[in-house]
Tab-separated table of C-alpha atoms in Angstrom:
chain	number	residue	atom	x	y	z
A	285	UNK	CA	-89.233	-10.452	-87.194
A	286	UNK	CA	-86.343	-12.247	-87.332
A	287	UNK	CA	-83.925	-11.621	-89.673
A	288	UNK	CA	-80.408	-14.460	-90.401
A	289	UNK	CA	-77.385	-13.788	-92.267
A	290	UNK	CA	-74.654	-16.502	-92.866
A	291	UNK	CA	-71.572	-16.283	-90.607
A	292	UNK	CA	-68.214	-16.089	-91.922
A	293	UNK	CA	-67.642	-20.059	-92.643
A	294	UNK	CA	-70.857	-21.281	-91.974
A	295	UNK	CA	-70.698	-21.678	-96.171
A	296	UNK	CA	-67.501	-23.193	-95.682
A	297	UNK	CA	-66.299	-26.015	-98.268
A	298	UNK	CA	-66.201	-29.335	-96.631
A	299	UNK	CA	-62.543	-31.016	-97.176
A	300	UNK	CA	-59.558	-29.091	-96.598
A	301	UNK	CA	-61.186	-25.901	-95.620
A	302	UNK	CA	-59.114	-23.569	-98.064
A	303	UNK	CA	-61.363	-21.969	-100.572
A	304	UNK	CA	-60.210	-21.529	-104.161
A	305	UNK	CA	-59.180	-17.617	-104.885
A	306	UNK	CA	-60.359	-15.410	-105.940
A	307	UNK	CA	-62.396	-13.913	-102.968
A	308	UNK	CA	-64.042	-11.050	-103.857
A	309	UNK	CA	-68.362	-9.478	-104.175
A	310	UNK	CA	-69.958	-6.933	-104.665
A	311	UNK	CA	-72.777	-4.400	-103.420
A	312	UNK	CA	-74.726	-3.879	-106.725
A	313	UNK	CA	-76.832	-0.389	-105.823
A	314	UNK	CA	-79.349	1.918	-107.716
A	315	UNK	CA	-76.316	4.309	-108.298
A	316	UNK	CA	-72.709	2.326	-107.671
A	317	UNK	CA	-71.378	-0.994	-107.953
A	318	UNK	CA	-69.239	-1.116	-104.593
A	319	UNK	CA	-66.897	-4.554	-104.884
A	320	UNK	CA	-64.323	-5.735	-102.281
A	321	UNK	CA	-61.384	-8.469	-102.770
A	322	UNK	CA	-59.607	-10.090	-100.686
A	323	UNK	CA	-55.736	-10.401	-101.163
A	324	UNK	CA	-53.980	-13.232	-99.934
A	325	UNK	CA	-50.309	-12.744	-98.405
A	326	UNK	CA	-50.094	-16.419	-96.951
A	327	UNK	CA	-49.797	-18.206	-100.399
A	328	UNK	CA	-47.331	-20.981	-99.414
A	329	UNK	CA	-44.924	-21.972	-102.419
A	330	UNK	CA	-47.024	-24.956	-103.456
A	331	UNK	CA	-50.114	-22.820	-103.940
A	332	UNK	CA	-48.190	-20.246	-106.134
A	333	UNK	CA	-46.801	-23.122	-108.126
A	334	UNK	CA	-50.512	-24.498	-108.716
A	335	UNK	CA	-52.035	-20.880	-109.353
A	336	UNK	CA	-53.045	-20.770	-113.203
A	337	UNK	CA	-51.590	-17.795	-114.648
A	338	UNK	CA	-55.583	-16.041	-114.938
A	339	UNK	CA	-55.547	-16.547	-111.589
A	340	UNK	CA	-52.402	-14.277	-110.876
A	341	UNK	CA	-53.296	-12.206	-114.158
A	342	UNK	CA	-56.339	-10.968	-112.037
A	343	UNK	CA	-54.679	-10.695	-108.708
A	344	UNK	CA	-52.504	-8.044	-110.552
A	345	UNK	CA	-55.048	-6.267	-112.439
A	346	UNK	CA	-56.807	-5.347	-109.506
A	347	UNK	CA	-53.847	-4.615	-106.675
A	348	UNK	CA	-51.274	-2.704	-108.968
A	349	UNK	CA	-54.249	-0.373	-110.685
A	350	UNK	CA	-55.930	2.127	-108.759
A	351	UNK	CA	-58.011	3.263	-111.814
A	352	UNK	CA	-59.974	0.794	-113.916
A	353	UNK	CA	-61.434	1.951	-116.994
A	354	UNK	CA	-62.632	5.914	-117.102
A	355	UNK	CA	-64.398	5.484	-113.939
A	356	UNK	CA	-63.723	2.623	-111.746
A	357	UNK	CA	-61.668	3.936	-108.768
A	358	UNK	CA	-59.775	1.323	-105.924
A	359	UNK	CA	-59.386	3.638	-102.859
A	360	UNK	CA	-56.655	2.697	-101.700
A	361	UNK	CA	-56.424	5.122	-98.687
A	362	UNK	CA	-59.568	2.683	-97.064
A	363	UNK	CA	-57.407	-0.544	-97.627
A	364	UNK	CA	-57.562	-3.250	-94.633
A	365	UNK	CA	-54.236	-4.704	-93.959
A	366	UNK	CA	-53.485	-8.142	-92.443
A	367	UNK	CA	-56.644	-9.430	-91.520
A	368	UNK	CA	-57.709	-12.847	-91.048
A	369	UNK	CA	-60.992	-14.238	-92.903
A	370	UNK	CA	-61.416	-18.046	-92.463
A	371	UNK	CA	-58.077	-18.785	-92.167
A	372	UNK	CA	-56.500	-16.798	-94.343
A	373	UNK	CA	-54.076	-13.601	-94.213
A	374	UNK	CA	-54.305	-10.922	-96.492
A	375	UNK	CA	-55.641	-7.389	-97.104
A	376	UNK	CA	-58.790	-6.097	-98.177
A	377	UNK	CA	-59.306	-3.363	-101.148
A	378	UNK	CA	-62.234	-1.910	-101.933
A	379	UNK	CA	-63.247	-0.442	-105.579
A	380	UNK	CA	-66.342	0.895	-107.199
A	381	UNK	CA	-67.656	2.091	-109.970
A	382	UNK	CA	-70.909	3.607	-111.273
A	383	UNK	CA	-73.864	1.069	-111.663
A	384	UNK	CA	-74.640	2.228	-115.195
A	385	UNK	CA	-71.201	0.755	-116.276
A	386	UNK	CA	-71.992	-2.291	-115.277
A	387	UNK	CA	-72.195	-3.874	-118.537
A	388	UNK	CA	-68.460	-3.245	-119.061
A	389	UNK	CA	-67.833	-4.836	-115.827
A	390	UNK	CA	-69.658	-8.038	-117.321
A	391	UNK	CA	-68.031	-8.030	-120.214
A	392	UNK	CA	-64.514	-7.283	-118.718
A	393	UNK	CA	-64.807	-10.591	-116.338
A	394	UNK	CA	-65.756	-12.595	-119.653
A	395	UNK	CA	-62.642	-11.168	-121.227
A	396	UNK	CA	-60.471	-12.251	-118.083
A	397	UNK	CA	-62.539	-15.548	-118.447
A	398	UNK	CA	-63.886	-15.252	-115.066
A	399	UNK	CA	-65.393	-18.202	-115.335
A	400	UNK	CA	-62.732	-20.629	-115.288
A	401	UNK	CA	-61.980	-19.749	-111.946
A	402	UNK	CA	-65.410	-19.142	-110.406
A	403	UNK	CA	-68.933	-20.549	-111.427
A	404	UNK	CA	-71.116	-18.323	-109.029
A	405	UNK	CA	-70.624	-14.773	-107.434
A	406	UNK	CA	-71.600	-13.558	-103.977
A	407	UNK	CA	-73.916	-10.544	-104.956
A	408	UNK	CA	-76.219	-8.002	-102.889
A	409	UNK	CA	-78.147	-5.014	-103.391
A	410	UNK	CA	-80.757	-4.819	-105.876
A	411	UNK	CA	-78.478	-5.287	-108.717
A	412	UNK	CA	-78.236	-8.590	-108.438
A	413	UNK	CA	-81.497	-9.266	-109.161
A	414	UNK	CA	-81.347	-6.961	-111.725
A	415	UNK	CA	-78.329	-7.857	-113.494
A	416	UNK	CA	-78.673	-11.656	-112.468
A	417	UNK	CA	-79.436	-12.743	-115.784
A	418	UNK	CA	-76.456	-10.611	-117.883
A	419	UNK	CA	-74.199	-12.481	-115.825
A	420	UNK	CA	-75.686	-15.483	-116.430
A	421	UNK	CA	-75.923	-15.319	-120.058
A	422	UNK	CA	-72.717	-12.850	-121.220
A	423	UNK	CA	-70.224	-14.214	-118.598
A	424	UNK	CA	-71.792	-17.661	-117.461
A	425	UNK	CA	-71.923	-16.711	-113.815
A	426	UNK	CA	-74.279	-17.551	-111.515
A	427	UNK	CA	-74.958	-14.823	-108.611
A	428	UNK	CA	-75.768	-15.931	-105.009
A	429	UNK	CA	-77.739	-13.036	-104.071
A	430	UNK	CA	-77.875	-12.301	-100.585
A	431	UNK	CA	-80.534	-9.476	-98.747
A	432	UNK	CA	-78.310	-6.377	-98.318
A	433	UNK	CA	-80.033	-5.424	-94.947
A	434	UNK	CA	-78.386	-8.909	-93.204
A	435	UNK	CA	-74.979	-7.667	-94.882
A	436	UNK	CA	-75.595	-4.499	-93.519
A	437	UNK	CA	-76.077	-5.590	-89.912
A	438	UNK	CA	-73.618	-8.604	-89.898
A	439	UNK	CA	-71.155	-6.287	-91.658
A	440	UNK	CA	-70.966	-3.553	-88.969
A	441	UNK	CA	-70.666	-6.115	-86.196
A	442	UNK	CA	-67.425	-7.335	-88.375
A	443	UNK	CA	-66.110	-3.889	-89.301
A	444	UNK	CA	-66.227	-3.024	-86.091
A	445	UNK	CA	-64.422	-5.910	-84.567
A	446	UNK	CA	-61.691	-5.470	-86.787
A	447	UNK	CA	-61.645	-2.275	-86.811
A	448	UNK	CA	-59.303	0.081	-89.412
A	449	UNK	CA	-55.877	-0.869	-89.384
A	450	UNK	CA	-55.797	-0.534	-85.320
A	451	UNK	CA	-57.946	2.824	-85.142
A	452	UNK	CA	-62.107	2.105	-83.789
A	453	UNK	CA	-64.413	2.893	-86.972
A	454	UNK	CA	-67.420	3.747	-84.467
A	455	UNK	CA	-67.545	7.588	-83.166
A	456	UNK	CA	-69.299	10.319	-82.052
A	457	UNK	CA	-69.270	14.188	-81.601
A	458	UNK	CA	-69.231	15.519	-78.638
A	459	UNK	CA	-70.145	18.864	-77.989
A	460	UNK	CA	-71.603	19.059	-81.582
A	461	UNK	CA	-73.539	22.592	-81.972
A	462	UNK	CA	-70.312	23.991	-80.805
A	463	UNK	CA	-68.230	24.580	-83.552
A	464	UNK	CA	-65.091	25.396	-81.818
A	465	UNK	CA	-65.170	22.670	-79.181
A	466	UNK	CA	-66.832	19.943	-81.571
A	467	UNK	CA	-64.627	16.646	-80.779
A	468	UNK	CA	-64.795	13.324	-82.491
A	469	UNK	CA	-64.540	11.094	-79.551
A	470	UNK	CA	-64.306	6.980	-80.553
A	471	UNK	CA	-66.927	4.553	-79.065
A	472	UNK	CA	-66.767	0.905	-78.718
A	473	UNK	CA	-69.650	-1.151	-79.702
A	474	UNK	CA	-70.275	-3.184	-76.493
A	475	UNK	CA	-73.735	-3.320	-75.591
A	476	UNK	CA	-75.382	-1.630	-77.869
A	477	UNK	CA	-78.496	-3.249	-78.397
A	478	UNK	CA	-81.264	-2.411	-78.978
A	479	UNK	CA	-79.911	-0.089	-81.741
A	480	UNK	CA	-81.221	1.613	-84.855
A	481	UNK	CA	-79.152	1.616	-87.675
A	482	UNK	CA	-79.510	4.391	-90.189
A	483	UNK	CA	-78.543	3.536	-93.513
A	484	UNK	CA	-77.878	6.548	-96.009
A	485	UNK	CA	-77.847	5.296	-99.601
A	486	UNK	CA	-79.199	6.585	-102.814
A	487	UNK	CA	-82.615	6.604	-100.464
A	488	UNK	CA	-82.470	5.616	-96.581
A	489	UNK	CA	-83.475	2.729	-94.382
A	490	UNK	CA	-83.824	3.158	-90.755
A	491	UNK	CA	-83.865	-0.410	-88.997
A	492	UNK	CA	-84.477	-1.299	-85.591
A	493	UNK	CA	-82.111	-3.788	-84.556
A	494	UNK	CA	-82.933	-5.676	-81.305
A	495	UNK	CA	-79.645	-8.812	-81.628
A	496	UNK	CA	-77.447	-9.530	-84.267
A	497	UNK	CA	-80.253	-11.810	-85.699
A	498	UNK	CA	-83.177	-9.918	-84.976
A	499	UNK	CA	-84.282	-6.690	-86.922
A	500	UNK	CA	-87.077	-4.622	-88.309
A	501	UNK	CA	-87.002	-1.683	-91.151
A	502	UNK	CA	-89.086	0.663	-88.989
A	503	UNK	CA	-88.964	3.137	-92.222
A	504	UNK	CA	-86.965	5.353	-94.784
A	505	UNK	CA	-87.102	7.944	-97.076
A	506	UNK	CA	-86.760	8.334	-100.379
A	507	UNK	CA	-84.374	11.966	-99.796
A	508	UNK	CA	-81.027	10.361	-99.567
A	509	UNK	CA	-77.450	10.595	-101.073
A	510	UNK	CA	-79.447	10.111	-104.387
A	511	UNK	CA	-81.377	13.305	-103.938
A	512	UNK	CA	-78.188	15.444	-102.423
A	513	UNK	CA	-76.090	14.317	-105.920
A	514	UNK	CA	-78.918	15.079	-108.329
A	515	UNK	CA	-80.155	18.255	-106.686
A	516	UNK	CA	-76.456	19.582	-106.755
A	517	UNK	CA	-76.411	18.673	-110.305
A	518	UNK	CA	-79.454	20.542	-111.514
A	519	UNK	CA	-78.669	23.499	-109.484
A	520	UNK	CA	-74.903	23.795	-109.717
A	521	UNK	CA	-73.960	21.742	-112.663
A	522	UNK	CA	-72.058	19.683	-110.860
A	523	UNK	CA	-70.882	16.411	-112.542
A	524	UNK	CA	-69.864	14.443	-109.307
A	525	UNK	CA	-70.297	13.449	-106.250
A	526	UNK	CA	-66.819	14.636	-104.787
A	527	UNK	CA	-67.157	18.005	-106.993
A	528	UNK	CA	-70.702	18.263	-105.026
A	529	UNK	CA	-68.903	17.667	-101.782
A	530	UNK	CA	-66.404	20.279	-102.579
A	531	UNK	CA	-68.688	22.708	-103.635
A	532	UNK	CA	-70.609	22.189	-100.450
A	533	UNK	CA	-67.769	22.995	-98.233
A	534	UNK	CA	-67.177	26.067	-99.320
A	535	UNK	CA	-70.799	27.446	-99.294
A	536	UNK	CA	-73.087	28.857	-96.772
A	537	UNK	CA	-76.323	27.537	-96.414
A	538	UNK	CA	-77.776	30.626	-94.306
A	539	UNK	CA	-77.970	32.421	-97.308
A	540	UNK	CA	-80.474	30.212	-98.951
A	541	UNK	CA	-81.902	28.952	-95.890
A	542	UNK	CA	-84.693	30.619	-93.751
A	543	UNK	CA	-83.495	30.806	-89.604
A	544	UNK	CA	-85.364	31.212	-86.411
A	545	UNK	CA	-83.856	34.041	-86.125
A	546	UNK	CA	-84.840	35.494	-89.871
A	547	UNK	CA	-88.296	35.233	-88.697
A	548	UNK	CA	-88.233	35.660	-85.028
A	549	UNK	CA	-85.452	38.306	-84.732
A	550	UNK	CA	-83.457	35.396	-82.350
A	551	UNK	CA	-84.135	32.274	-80.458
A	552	UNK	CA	-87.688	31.180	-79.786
A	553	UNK	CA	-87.304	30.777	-76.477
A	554	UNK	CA	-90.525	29.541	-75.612
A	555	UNK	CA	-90.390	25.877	-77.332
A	556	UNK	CA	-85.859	26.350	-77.382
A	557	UNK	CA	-85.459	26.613	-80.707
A	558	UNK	CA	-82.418	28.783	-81.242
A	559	UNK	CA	-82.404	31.370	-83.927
A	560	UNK	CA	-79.803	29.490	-85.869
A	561	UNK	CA	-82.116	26.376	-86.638
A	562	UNK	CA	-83.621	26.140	-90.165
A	563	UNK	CA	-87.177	27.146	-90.192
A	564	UNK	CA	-87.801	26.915	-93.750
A	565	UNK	CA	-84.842	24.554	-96.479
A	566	UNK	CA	-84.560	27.460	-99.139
A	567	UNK	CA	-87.064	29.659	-97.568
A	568	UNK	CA	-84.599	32.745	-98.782
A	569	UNK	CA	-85.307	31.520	-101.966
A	570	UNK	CA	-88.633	33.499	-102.763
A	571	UNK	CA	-86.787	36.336	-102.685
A	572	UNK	CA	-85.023	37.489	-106.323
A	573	UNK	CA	-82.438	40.063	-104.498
A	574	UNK	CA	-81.177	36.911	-102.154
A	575	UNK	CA	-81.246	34.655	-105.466
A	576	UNK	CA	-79.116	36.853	-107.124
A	577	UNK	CA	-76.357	36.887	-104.377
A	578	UNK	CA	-76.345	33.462	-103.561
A	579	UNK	CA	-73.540	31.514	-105.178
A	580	UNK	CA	-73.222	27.728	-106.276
A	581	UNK	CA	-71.287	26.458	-103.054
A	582	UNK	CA	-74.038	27.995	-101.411
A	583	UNK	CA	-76.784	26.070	-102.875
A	584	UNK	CA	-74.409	22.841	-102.727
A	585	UNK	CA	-74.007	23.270	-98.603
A	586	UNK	CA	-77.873	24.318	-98.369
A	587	UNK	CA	-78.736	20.987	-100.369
A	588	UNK	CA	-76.598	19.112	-98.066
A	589	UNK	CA	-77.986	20.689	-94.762
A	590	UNK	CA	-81.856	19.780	-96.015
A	591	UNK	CA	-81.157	16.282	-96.761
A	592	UNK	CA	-79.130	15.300	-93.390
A	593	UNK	CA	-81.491	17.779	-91.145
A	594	UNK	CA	-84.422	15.240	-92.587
A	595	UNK	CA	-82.637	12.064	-91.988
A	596	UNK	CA	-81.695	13.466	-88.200
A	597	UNK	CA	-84.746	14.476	-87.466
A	598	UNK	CA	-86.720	10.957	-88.963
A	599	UNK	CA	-83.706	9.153	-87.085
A	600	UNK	CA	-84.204	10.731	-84.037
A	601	UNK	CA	-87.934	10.150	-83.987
A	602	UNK	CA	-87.658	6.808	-84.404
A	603	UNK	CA	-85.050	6.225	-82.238
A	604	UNK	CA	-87.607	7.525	-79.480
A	605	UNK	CA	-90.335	5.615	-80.342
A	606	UNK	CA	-88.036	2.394	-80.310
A	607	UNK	CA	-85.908	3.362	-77.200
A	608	UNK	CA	-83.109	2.717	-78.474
A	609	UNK	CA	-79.610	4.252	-79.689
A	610	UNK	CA	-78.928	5.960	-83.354
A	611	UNK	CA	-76.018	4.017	-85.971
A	612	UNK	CA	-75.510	5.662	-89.182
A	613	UNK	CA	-74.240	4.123	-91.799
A	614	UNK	CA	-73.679	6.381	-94.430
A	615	UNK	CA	-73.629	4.985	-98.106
A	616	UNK	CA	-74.061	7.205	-100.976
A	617	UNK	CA	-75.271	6.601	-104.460
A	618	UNK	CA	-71.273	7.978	-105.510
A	619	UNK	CA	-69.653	6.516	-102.559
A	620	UNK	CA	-65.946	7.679	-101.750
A	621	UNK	CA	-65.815	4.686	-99.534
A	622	UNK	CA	-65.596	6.080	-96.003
A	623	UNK	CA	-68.073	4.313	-94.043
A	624	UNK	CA	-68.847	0.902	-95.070
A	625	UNK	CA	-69.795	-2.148	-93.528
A	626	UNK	CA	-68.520	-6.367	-94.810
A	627	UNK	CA	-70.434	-9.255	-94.624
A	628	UNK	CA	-67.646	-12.472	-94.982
A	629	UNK	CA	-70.112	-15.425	-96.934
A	630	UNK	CA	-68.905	-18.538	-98.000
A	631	UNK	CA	-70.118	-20.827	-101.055
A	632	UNK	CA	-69.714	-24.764	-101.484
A	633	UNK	CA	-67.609	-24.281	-104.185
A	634	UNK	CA	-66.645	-20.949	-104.380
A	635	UNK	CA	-65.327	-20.801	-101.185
A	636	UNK	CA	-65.356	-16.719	-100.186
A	637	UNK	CA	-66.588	-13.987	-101.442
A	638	UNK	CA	-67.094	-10.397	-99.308
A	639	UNK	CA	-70.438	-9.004	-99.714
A	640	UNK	CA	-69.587	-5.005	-99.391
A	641	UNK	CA	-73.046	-3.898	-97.815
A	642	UNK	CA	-72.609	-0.428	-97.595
A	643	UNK	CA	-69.160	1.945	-98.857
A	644	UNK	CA	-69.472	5.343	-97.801
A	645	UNK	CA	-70.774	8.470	-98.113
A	646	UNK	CA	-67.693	10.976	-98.111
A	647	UNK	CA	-68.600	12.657	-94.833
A	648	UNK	CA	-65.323	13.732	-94.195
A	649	UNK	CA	-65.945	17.488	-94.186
A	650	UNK	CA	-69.507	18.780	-95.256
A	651	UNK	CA	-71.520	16.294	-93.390
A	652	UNK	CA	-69.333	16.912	-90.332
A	653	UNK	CA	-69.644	20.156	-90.719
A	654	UNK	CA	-73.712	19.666	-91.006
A	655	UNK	CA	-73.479	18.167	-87.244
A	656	UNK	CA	-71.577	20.744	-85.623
A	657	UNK	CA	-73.875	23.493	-86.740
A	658	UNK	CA	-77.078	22.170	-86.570
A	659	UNK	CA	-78.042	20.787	-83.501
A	660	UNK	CA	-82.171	19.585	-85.357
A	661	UNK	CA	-79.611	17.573	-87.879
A	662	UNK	CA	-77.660	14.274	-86.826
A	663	UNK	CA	-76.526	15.628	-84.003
A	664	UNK	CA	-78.680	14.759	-80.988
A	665	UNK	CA	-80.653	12.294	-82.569
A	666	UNK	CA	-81.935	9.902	-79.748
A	667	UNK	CA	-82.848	9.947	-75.523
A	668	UNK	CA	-81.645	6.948	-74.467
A	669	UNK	CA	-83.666	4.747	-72.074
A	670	UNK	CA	-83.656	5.109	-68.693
A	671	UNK	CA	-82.829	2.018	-67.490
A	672	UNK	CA	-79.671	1.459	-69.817
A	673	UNK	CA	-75.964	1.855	-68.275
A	674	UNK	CA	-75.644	5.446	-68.255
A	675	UNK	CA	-71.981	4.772	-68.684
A	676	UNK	CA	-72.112	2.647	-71.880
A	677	UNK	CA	-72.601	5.667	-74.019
A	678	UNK	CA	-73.135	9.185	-74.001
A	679	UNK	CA	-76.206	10.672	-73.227
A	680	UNK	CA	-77.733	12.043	-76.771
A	681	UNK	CA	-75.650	11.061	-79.107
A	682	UNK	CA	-75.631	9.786	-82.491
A	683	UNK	CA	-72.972	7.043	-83.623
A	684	UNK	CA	-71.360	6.860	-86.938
A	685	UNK	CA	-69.432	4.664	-88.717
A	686	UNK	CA	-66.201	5.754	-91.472
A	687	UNK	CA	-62.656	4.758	-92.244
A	688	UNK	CA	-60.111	7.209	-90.676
């Protein structure tokens, strides 16, 4: 099936091809509202005379706060800086907040009198069909909804062209069940169709991407970031998503976790399963003596371990099946905006807005940890075909996207 998204300025205004500011959208998901603005630093004298002062009054609020409200949160560490969108020069921030606040966020833009500036908003995710008509009728905005799978895809190809301020945002591990020689290595994006892209949300789609215009969801699973954040948070008591992270670092998932090796005595040498792969996700569990000596981080990093070890292992299946290599994009239902992916669209008289498909699921440390240790998780997760350039990648290797 094939799939389109709009290019950069094929929504371009007709006439003199620069687009009224502000340029900004938004990723409306099941858990967090994930926007990114654009920030022009080419305004030529006559522009600044002919900005209205709401116009600058918003360009302020959102560039000199980092914090909006009690929990909207500009990371400023994964700001873009000088890049060039249709023309323009200027930096890209990136902010979110949690989906269930998104009534405030309404409200706030009818406060700022959004809609003197604007008429319609570039929107994806499935918020924006299901907060389509509170725009429409508390802030008088229109949303131009666009499917968050094309932003996904079209977003990646852009991230990755641009890259992060100079570094590559595509990488891999090498030597990743090896925890002392475990390297992140860079990769460039060349060639790499056919591809499947794994995208870790609040739930996960796993697409098979053949060109930049042609895709199919092969599947997905419903155990995502979603399930890591609310597990933590019934077990631990948690109240966030970086608390949950943090927690998870410091634990040990082998005491909650049943090995190989628990079972076998050491590797299973007959099918190569080594004795420290998970044979059963809380298997220790039945066991009152090892409940009582497990602690919270433990559960935390155990949590973290079943949900990625399920993601490899579907990724890595399909990737088989559909010959072709593994992407993850990671995107969590309380994204810390590491890995995330832009889709540039354009409306007649909007001019910009940038769709943020997917901001990032903070796998800075746990996650990376995850794919050092166990080789049946993301690690590993596709053969590649034969007939490919043995060169163009490494052999068995999963690719991930996230800021530096």
């Amino acid at each position: 099936m094939s799939h389109h998204c709009h290019t950069p300025c094929s929504l371009a205004a007709s006439g003199s091809g620069h687009s009224a500011f502000p340029w900004f959208g938004m990723d409306i998901g099941g858990t967090l509202v994930k926007l990114v603005y654009f920030e022009p630093k080419d305004i030529t004298a006559e522009e600044e005379l002919e900005e209205v002062e709401n116009l600058k009054s918003i360009r302020r609020y959102l560039t000199s706060n980092t914090a909006y409200g009690k929990t909207g949160v500009r990371d400023v560490h994964l700001e873009l800086h000088n890049l060039t969108i249709c023309g323009r020069t200027g930096n890209l921030h990136f902010i979110r907040f949690p989906t269930a606040a998104m009534h405030r966020f309404i409200q706030m833009g009818r406060d700022k009198h959004f809609s003197s500036l604007h008429t319609t908003l570039c929107a994806t995710g499935g918020g924006a069909y299901k907060f389509e008509n509170d725009f429409r009728t508390m802030a008088d905005l229109e949303l131009l909804k666009l499917d968050e799978l094309d932003c996904l895809i079209q977003g990646l190809l852009y991230i990755d062209s641009v890259g992060f301020n100079g570094h590559p945002e595509c990488y891999y591990f090498e030597n990743p069940s090896d925890t002392q020689n475990c390297i992140k290595s860079p990769c460039c994006l060349d060639n790499l169709f056919p591809m499947l892209l794994v995208n870790i949300g609040s739930g996960v789609s796993l697409l098979a991407v053949y060109t930049k215009d042609n895709y199919k969801r092969v599947t997905g699973t419903s155990l995502g970031g979603g399930t890591f954040l609310g597990l933590c948070c019934l077990l631990t008591g948690c109240e966030t998503f970086e608390e949950a992270l943090e927690m998870a670092s410091k634990g040990d998932s082998t005491n909650v976790d049943k090995l190989v090796k628990d079972i076998y005595g050491g590797d299973y040498q007959r099918f190569g399963l080594q004795g420290s792969a998970v044979a059963s996700s809380f298997g220790h569990m039945m066991s009152k003596e090892k409940r009582d000596s497990i602690s919270k981080e433990d559960l935390a990093r155990a949590t973290l371990v079943t949900i990625t070890n399920n993601i490899g292992s579907i990724a890595r299946m399909c990737a088989v099946n559909e010959v072709c290599y593994v992407f993850v994009c990671v995107c969590v239902c309380v994204c810390v905006c590491v890995c995330f992916c832009v889709c540039i669209c354009m409306l007649s008289t909007a001019a910009v807005s940038i769709c943020l498909a997917t901001l990032g699921f903070s796998t800075v440390l746990p996650c990376s940890l995850v794919i050092k240790q166990h080789c049946t998780g993301l690690s590993g997760c596709t053969e590649h075909h034969q007939s490919r350039n043995s060169q163009q990648y490494p052999e068995n290797k999963c690719f991930f996207f996230k800021s530096h």
